[in-house]
């Protein structure tokens, strides 16, 4: 079997051995093989339809490519660095297998439009997988939100106790972020799913190709409009990476909460043993490794976004070899994003809420101070004055080391004589959350309604 370079016609000297390895991409782009073959089969069919290839030539090419795919999948394909990349490895294997017809496959195309097509086919598939992993995580959050719709914990701003909220409401906040993430990927896919094939090296090709037909065979929305643009830009990959960075940012924040919540000091949740590890020296430890690792992985994914932006910023039109550097950041983004989503979706149902600890924490830090102010407003006091009155009452509680609900009615009345015995209802945690009873509010009733709306929406859209 010869590994003669497919472009070596004008060369007199062999490639420097180090340069050969340095410029090769086969080590990482071989993972595109199925898309490369899929693209080649569609290209061959189009060439035959246009009578650029004969039907027997097309048939033997397709059969040859299918056999190569099988060989790759069975581990019997030998990738060669001398043949530089996935495209030339497969083309050369095809020619070795079927002879001259194999040499005709590259008619009217270039590796430049070929690689751009491969990446788009790959990314289109991965976007679908990622979107379904996000959905799985969302469904886990809906179940959790439903079963913990009445569970009360302190809500924070500045990580200081702010107002009581329900755990279900908190889960639905993450649900919403993931919903936008999933939509963003669907939107990104509109620009991914455009076919570059036919742009050839940069200017198009002199053969009477039918790009609509190839696009249709490959399930692309349409062929791209401009050949130079098609082979050179990687904005679709950058856009995907930006969407991935946002997802990881969300997962990282969520992880941060799980890490804090599972600490002995908070104790709001218990992570299942299967998602934690121990310490080799401290026997008491159960570390939240999974959320920590996801928080950590967000860094490399943000980095890949920067890599890709920087990769493109200095490139004149059209294709430049720089673009070969798009793959590793993109693949690593896909792999780590998928992994993070998978483990998160598996982990959520395995979280157990520690209701007592949440409740105890919600009782500290004057979480119902705003409710007292709202009570005074309902009694006719302007909000700013009510704020002042409650501030004084809180200061008194700080002195006495007690909560607002622990003050006697007479003590409260010392701050404002419009306070009556019914005030205690709104100082309870249940009263506080139940009162926020509007779309987007934390009342258990609203959480259940939000879950129901979300389920209906998902059923409508998935
Ligand atoms: N391995 C190359 C890449 O990933 C394929 C395209 C190479 N084209 C070229 N003219 N050298 O971008």
Short mmCIF file of N, CA, C and O in Angstrom, two decimals, residues 2-7 23-41 43 61 64-65 68-69 71-72 77-96 102-107 109-122 196-197 200 231 234 236 319-321 323-327 331:
data_model
loop_
_atom_site.label_atom_id
_atom_site.label_comp_id
_atom_site.label_asym_id
_atom_site.label_seq_id
_atom_site.Cartn_x
_atom_site.Cartn_y
_atom_site.Cartn_z
N UNK A 2 0.63 2.16 -0.92
CA UNK A 2 1.49 3.34 -0.99
C UNK A 2 0.89 4.49 -0.20
O UNK A 2 -0.31 4.72 -0.19
N UNK A 3 1.75 5.19 0.51
CA UNK A 3 1.32 6.38 1.23
C UNK A 3 1.83 7.64 0.56
O UNK A 3 2.18 8.61 1.20
N UNK A 4 1.91 7.59 -0.74
CA UNK A 4 2.40 8.74 -1.50
C UNK A 4 1.47 9.92 -1.24
O UNK A 4 0.24 9.79 -1.20
N UNK A 5 2.09 11.08 -1.05
CA UNK A 5 1.28 12.26 -0.78
C UNK A 5 0.43 12.61 -2.00
O UNK A 5 0.92 12.60 -3.13
N UNK A 6 -0.82 12.97 -1.73
CA UNK A 6 -1.74 13.19 -2.85
C UNK A 6 -1.46 14.50 -3.57
O UNK A 6 -1.97 14.73 -4.65
N UNK A 7 -0.65 15.36 -2.93
CA UNK A 7 -0.36 16.66 -3.56
C UNK A 7 1.09 16.80 -4.02
O UNK A 7 1.55 17.91 -4.30
N UNK A 23 2.61 19.33 10.89
CA UNK A 23 1.49 19.86 10.11
C UNK A 23 0.31 18.89 10.01
O UNK A 23 -0.76 19.26 9.56
N UNK A 24 0.52 17.66 10.45
CA UNK A 24 -0.55 16.66 10.33
C UNK A 24 -1.65 16.89 11.36
O UNK A 24 -1.40 17.42 12.45
N UNK A 25 -2.83 16.51 10.98
CA UNK A 25 -3.95 16.65 11.91
C UNK A 25 -4.66 15.32 12.13
O UNK A 25 -5.64 15.25 12.87
N UNK A 26 -4.16 14.27 11.49
CA UNK A 26 -4.91 13.01 11.49
C UNK A 26 -5.11 12.46 12.91
O UNK A 26 -6.13 11.83 13.20
N UNK A 27 -4.16 12.75 13.77
CA UNK A 27 -4.28 12.24 15.13
C UNK A 27 -5.58 12.71 15.79
O UNK A 27 -6.20 11.97 16.53
N UNK A 28 -5.97 13.95 15.51
CA UNK A 28 -7.22 14.42 16.12
C UNK A 28 -8.40 14.51 15.17
O UNK A 28 -9.54 14.41 15.58
N UNK A 29 -8.14 14.69 13.86
CA UNK A 29 -9.33 14.86 13.00
C UNK A 29 -9.89 13.52 12.50
O UNK A 29 -10.94 13.48 11.87
N UNK A 30 -9.21 12.39 12.85
CA UNK A 30 -9.75 11.08 12.44
C UNK A 30 -11.13 10.87 13.04
O UNK A 30 -11.93 10.09 12.54
N UNK A 31 -11.44 11.59 14.12
CA UNK A 31 -12.75 11.36 14.71
C UNK A 31 -13.88 11.88 13.81
O UNK A 31 -15.05 11.61 14.04
N UNK A 32 -13.49 12.61 12.74
CA UNK A 32 -14.51 13.10 11.81
C UNK A 32 -14.83 12.08 10.70
O UNK A 32 -15.58 12.37 9.78
N UNK A 33 -14.23 10.88 10.81
CA UNK A 33 -14.28 9.95 9.66
C UNK A 33 -15.70 9.73 9.12
O UNK A 33 -15.93 9.74 7.92
N UNK A 34 -16.68 9.53 10.03
CA UNK A 34 -18.01 9.18 9.52
C UNK A 34 -18.63 10.34 8.74
O UNK A 34 -19.34 10.13 7.77
N UNK A 35 -18.28 11.57 9.16
CA UNK A 35 -18.82 12.74 8.44
C UNK A 35 -18.09 12.94 7.13
O UNK A 35 -18.68 13.35 6.13
N UNK A 36 -16.80 12.63 7.14
CA UNK A 36 -16.02 12.74 5.91
C UNK A 36 -16.57 11.77 4.87
O UNK A 36 -16.74 12.12 3.70
N UNK A 37 -16.89 10.57 5.33
CA UNK A 37 -17.41 9.55 4.42
C UNK A 37 -18.83 9.90 3.95
O UNK A 37 -19.16 9.83 2.76
N UNK A 38 -19.62 10.35 4.90
CA UNK A 38 -20.99 10.78 4.56
C UNK A 38 -20.95 11.89 3.49
O UNK A 38 -21.69 11.84 2.50
N UNK A 39 -20.06 12.87 3.69
CA UNK A 39 -19.91 13.98 2.73
C UNK A 39 -19.43 13.46 1.38
O UNK A 39 -19.91 13.91 0.33
N UNK A 40 -18.50 12.52 1.40
CA UNK A 40 -17.95 11.99 0.15
C UNK A 40 -19.00 11.21 -0.63
O UNK A 40 -19.07 11.29 -1.86
N UNK A 41 -19.81 10.45 0.10
CA UNK A 41 -20.85 9.67 -0.58
C UNK A 41 -21.85 10.61 -1.26
O UNK A 41 -22.21 10.42 -2.43
N UNK A 43 -21.29 13.65 -2.20
CA UNK A 43 -20.58 14.32 -3.30
C UNK A 43 -20.52 13.40 -4.53
O UNK A 43 -20.82 13.84 -5.66
N UNK A 61 -17.30 3.64 -5.73
CA UNK A 61 -16.80 4.61 -4.72
C UNK A 61 -17.59 4.45 -3.42
O UNK A 61 -17.01 4.35 -2.32
N UNK A 64 -16.76 1.25 -1.69
CA UNK A 64 -15.41 1.35 -1.12
C UNK A 64 -15.42 2.17 0.16
O UNK A 64 -14.80 1.79 1.16
N UNK A 65 -16.15 3.29 0.12
CA UNK A 65 -16.19 4.16 1.32
C UNK A 65 -16.89 3.44 2.48
O UNK A 65 -16.46 3.54 3.63
N UNK A 68 -14.52 1.10 4.00
CA UNK A 68 -13.52 1.80 4.81
C UNK A 68 -14.11 2.16 6.17
O UNK A 68 -13.48 1.97 7.22
N UNK A 69 -15.35 2.64 6.14
CA UNK A 69 -16.02 2.98 7.41
C UNK A 69 -16.08 1.76 8.34
O UNK A 69 -15.77 1.85 9.53
N UNK A 71 -14.11 -0.79 8.29
CA UNK A 71 -12.75 -1.11 8.75
C UNK A 71 -12.35 -0.19 9.90
O UNK A 71 -11.76 -0.63 10.88
N UNK A 72 -12.68 1.08 9.76
CA UNK A 72 -12.34 2.03 10.84
C UNK A 72 -13.05 1.62 12.12
O UNK A 72 -12.45 1.56 13.19
N UNK A 77 -8.30 -0.15 10.57
CA UNK A 77 -7.81 0.87 9.64
C UNK A 77 -6.54 1.47 10.21
O UNK A 77 -6.48 1.83 11.38
N UNK A 78 -5.54 1.58 9.36
CA UNK A 78 -4.29 2.15 9.86
C UNK A 78 -4.16 3.60 9.43
O UNK A 78 -4.04 3.90 8.25
N UNK A 79 -4.22 4.50 10.39
CA UNK A 79 -4.09 5.92 10.09
C UNK A 79 -2.63 6.26 9.88
O UNK A 79 -1.78 5.80 10.64
N UNK A 80 -2.37 7.07 8.88
CA UNK A 80 -0.98 7.39 8.60
C UNK A 80 -0.72 8.89 8.68
O UNK A 80 -1.41 9.69 8.03
N UNK A 81 0.29 9.26 9.46
CA UNK A 81 0.66 10.67 9.60
C UNK A 81 1.18 11.22 8.28
O UNK A 81 0.99 12.40 7.96
N UNK A 82 1.80 10.36 7.49
CA UNK A 82 2.29 10.80 6.17
C UNK A 82 1.14 11.32 5.31
O UNK A 82 1.33 12.17 4.46
N UNK A 83 -0.03 10.77 5.54
CA UNK A 83 -1.18 11.21 4.74
C UNK A 83 -1.93 12.36 5.41
O UNK A 83 -3.07 12.68 5.06
N UNK A 84 -1.29 12.95 6.37
CA UNK A 84 -1.66 14.24 6.95
C UNK A 84 -2.98 14.31 7.71
O UNK A 84 -3.00 14.64 8.87
N UNK A 85 -4.08 14.07 7.01
CA UNK A 85 -5.35 14.29 7.72
C UNK A 85 -6.36 13.19 7.38
O UNK A 85 -6.10 12.30 6.57
N UNK A 86 -7.52 13.29 8.00
CA UNK A 86 -8.56 12.28 7.82
C UNK A 86 -8.98 12.19 6.35
O UNK A 86 -9.22 11.10 5.83
N UNK A 87 -9.01 13.35 5.70
CA UNK A 87 -9.52 13.37 4.31
C UNK A 87 -8.61 12.57 3.38
O UNK A 87 -9.06 11.75 2.60
N UNK A 88 -7.29 12.83 3.49
CA UNK A 88 -6.37 12.16 2.57
C UNK A 88 -6.14 10.71 2.97
O UNK A 88 -5.87 9.87 2.12
N UNK A 89 -6.27 10.41 4.26
CA UNK A 89 -6.17 9.00 4.67
C UNK A 89 -7.29 8.18 4.04
O UNK A 89 -7.06 7.10 3.49
N UNK A 90 -8.48 8.73 4.09
CA UNK A 90 -9.62 7.98 3.55
C UNK A 90 -9.56 7.92 2.02
O UNK A 90 -9.76 6.86 1.41
N UNK A 91 -9.23 9.04 1.41
CA UNK A 91 -9.17 9.06 -0.06
C UNK A 91 -8.11 8.09 -0.58
O UNK A 91 -8.33 7.36 -1.55
N UNK A 92 -6.99 8.10 0.10
CA UNK A 92 -5.90 7.23 -0.34
C UNK A 92 -6.26 5.76 -0.14
O UNK A 92 -5.99 4.91 -1.01
N UNK A 93 -6.92 5.46 0.98
CA UNK A 93 -7.36 4.08 1.22
C UNK A 93 -8.37 3.65 0.16
O UNK A 93 -8.38 2.50 -0.29
N UNK A 94 -9.19 4.61 -0.24
CA UNK A 94 -10.21 4.31 -1.26
C UNK A 94 -9.54 3.95 -2.58
O UNK A 94 -9.88 2.95 -3.23
N UNK A 95 -8.57 4.75 -2.97
CA UNK A 95 -7.88 4.49 -4.23
C UNK A 95 -7.13 3.17 -4.16
O UNK A 95 -7.13 2.39 -5.12
N UNK A 96 -6.50 2.91 -3.01
CA UNK A 96 -5.83 1.61 -2.86
C UNK A 96 -6.80 0.46 -3.02
O UNK A 96 -6.47 -0.58 -3.57
N UNK A 102 -11.38 5.74 -7.48
CA UNK A 102 -11.12 6.45 -6.21
C UNK A 102 -10.48 7.80 -6.44
O UNK A 102 -10.74 8.77 -5.73
N UNK A 103 -9.65 7.86 -7.49
CA UNK A 103 -8.96 9.11 -7.79
C UNK A 103 -9.91 10.18 -8.32
O UNK A 103 -9.55 11.35 -8.41
N UNK A 104 -11.09 9.75 -8.72
CA UNK A 104 -12.04 10.71 -9.29
C UNK A 104 -12.95 11.38 -8.26
O UNK A 104 -13.64 12.35 -8.55
N UNK A 105 -12.94 10.80 -7.04
CA UNK A 105 -13.84 11.33 -6.00
C UNK A 105 -13.60 12.81 -5.71
O UNK A 105 -14.52 13.56 -5.42
N UNK A 106 -12.35 13.21 -5.80
CA UNK A 106 -12.02 14.59 -5.40
C UNK A 106 -12.31 15.62 -6.50
O UNK A 106 -11.95 16.78 -6.40
N UNK A 107 -12.99 15.17 -7.57
CA UNK A 107 -13.35 16.08 -8.65
C UNK A 107 -14.32 17.16 -8.15
O UNK A 107 -15.33 16.83 -7.52
N UNK A 109 -14.04 19.33 -5.82
CA UNK A 109 -14.04 19.71 -4.41
C UNK A 109 -12.61 19.86 -3.93
O UNK A 109 -11.66 19.53 -4.66
N UNK A 110 -12.46 20.42 -2.77
CA UNK A 110 -11.15 20.63 -2.17
C UNK A 110 -11.25 20.19 -0.72
O UNK A 110 -12.34 20.07 -0.18
N UNK A 111 -10.11 19.96 -0.10
CA UNK A 111 -10.18 19.67 1.33
C UNK A 111 -10.74 20.86 2.11
O UNK A 111 -11.22 20.73 3.22
N UNK A 112 -10.64 22.04 1.48
CA UNK A 112 -11.12 23.23 2.20
C UNK A 112 -12.63 23.22 2.40
O UNK A 112 -13.12 23.49 3.50
N UNK A 113 -13.36 22.91 1.33
CA UNK A 113 -14.82 22.82 1.54
C UNK A 113 -15.19 21.50 2.21
O UNK A 113 -16.17 21.41 2.94
N UNK A 114 -14.32 20.50 2.02
CA UNK A 114 -14.59 19.19 2.62
C UNK A 114 -14.51 19.28 4.15
O UNK A 114 -15.41 18.81 4.86
N UNK A 115 -13.46 19.90 4.64
CA UNK A 115 -13.29 19.95 6.10
C UNK A 115 -14.37 20.84 6.72
O UNK A 115 -14.92 20.53 7.79
N UNK A 116 -14.72 21.92 6.04
CA UNK A 116 -15.76 22.81 6.59
C UNK A 116 -17.09 22.05 6.66
O UNK A 116 -17.86 22.20 7.62
N UNK A 117 -17.32 21.20 5.66
CA UNK A 117 -18.55 20.38 5.66
C UNK A 117 -18.52 19.36 6.79
O UNK A 117 -19.49 19.19 7.52
N UNK A 118 -17.38 18.69 6.93
CA UNK A 118 -17.25 17.66 7.98
C UNK A 118 -17.55 18.26 9.36
O UNK A 118 -18.28 17.67 10.16
N UNK A 119 -16.96 19.41 9.63
CA UNK A 119 -17.14 20.00 10.97
C UNK A 119 -18.59 20.38 11.20
O UNK A 119 -19.13 20.22 12.29
N UNK A 120 -19.22 20.88 10.15
CA UNK A 120 -20.63 21.27 10.30
C UNK A 120 -21.51 20.05 10.54
O UNK A 120 -22.43 20.08 11.37
N UNK A 121 -21.23 18.96 9.81
CA UNK A 121 -22.02 17.74 10.02
C UNK A 121 -21.81 17.22 11.44
O UNK A 121 -22.75 16.81 12.13
N UNK A 122 -20.56 17.24 11.87
CA UNK A 122 -20.22 16.78 13.22
C UNK A 122 -20.94 17.63 14.27
O UNK A 122 -21.60 17.12 15.18
N UNK A 196 -21.16 24.04 2.96
CA UNK A 196 -20.05 24.68 2.24
C UNK A 196 -19.64 23.94 0.97
O UNK A 196 -19.02 24.53 0.08
N UNK A 197 -19.94 22.64 0.91
CA UNK A 197 -19.44 21.82 -0.20
C UNK A 197 -19.82 22.43 -1.55
O UNK A 197 -20.95 22.85 -1.75
N UNK A 200 -15.31 24.43 -3.14
CA UNK A 200 -14.00 23.90 -3.53
C UNK A 200 -12.89 24.62 -2.76
O UNK A 200 -13.06 24.88 -1.58
N UNK A 231 -15.36 28.51 2.90
CA UNK A 231 -14.16 27.75 3.28
C UNK A 231 -13.39 28.44 4.39
O UNK A 231 -12.51 27.82 5.01
N UNK A 234 -15.11 30.35 10.54
CA UNK A 234 -15.47 29.35 11.54
C UNK A 234 -16.36 30.00 12.58
O UNK A 234 -16.41 29.57 13.73
N UNK A 236 -19.43 29.81 12.96
CA UNK A 236 -20.44 28.89 13.49
C UNK A 236 -19.89 28.10 14.68
O UNK A 236 -20.59 27.80 15.64
N UNK A 319 -9.28 30.32 2.91
CA UNK A 319 -8.78 29.30 3.84
C UNK A 319 -7.30 29.51 4.16
O UNK A 319 -6.49 29.82 3.29
N UNK A 320 -6.96 29.34 5.40
CA UNK A 320 -5.55 29.30 5.83
C UNK A 320 -5.38 28.08 6.73
O UNK A 320 -6.32 27.67 7.41
N UNK A 321 -4.17 27.58 6.75
CA UNK A 321 -3.90 26.37 7.53
C UNK A 321 -4.17 26.60 9.03
O UNK A 321 -4.38 25.65 9.79
N UNK A 323 -6.69 27.33 10.28
CA UNK A 323 -8.01 26.75 10.61
C UNK A 323 -7.94 25.31 11.08
O UNK A 323 -8.89 24.83 11.70
N UNK A 324 -6.84 24.66 10.81
CA UNK A 324 -6.70 23.29 11.31
C UNK A 324 -6.72 23.29 12.85
O UNK A 324 -7.06 22.28 13.46
N UNK A 325 -6.36 24.43 13.42
CA UNK A 325 -6.34 24.56 14.89
C UNK A 325 -7.74 24.73 15.48
O UNK A 325 -7.88 24.97 16.68
N UNK A 326 -8.76 24.71 14.65
CA UNK A 326 -10.12 24.87 15.20
C UNK A 326 -10.60 23.59 15.90
O UNK A 326 -11.46 23.64 16.75
N UNK A 327 -10.00 22.45 15.50
CA UNK A 327 -10.62 21.18 15.89
C UNK A 327 -10.44 20.82 17.35
O UNK A 327 -11.40 20.46 18.03
N UNK A 331 -13.47 20.07 19.74
CA UNK A 331 -13.73 18.71 20.24
C UNK A 331 -13.70 18.67 21.76
O UNK A 331 -14.54 18.03 22.40
#
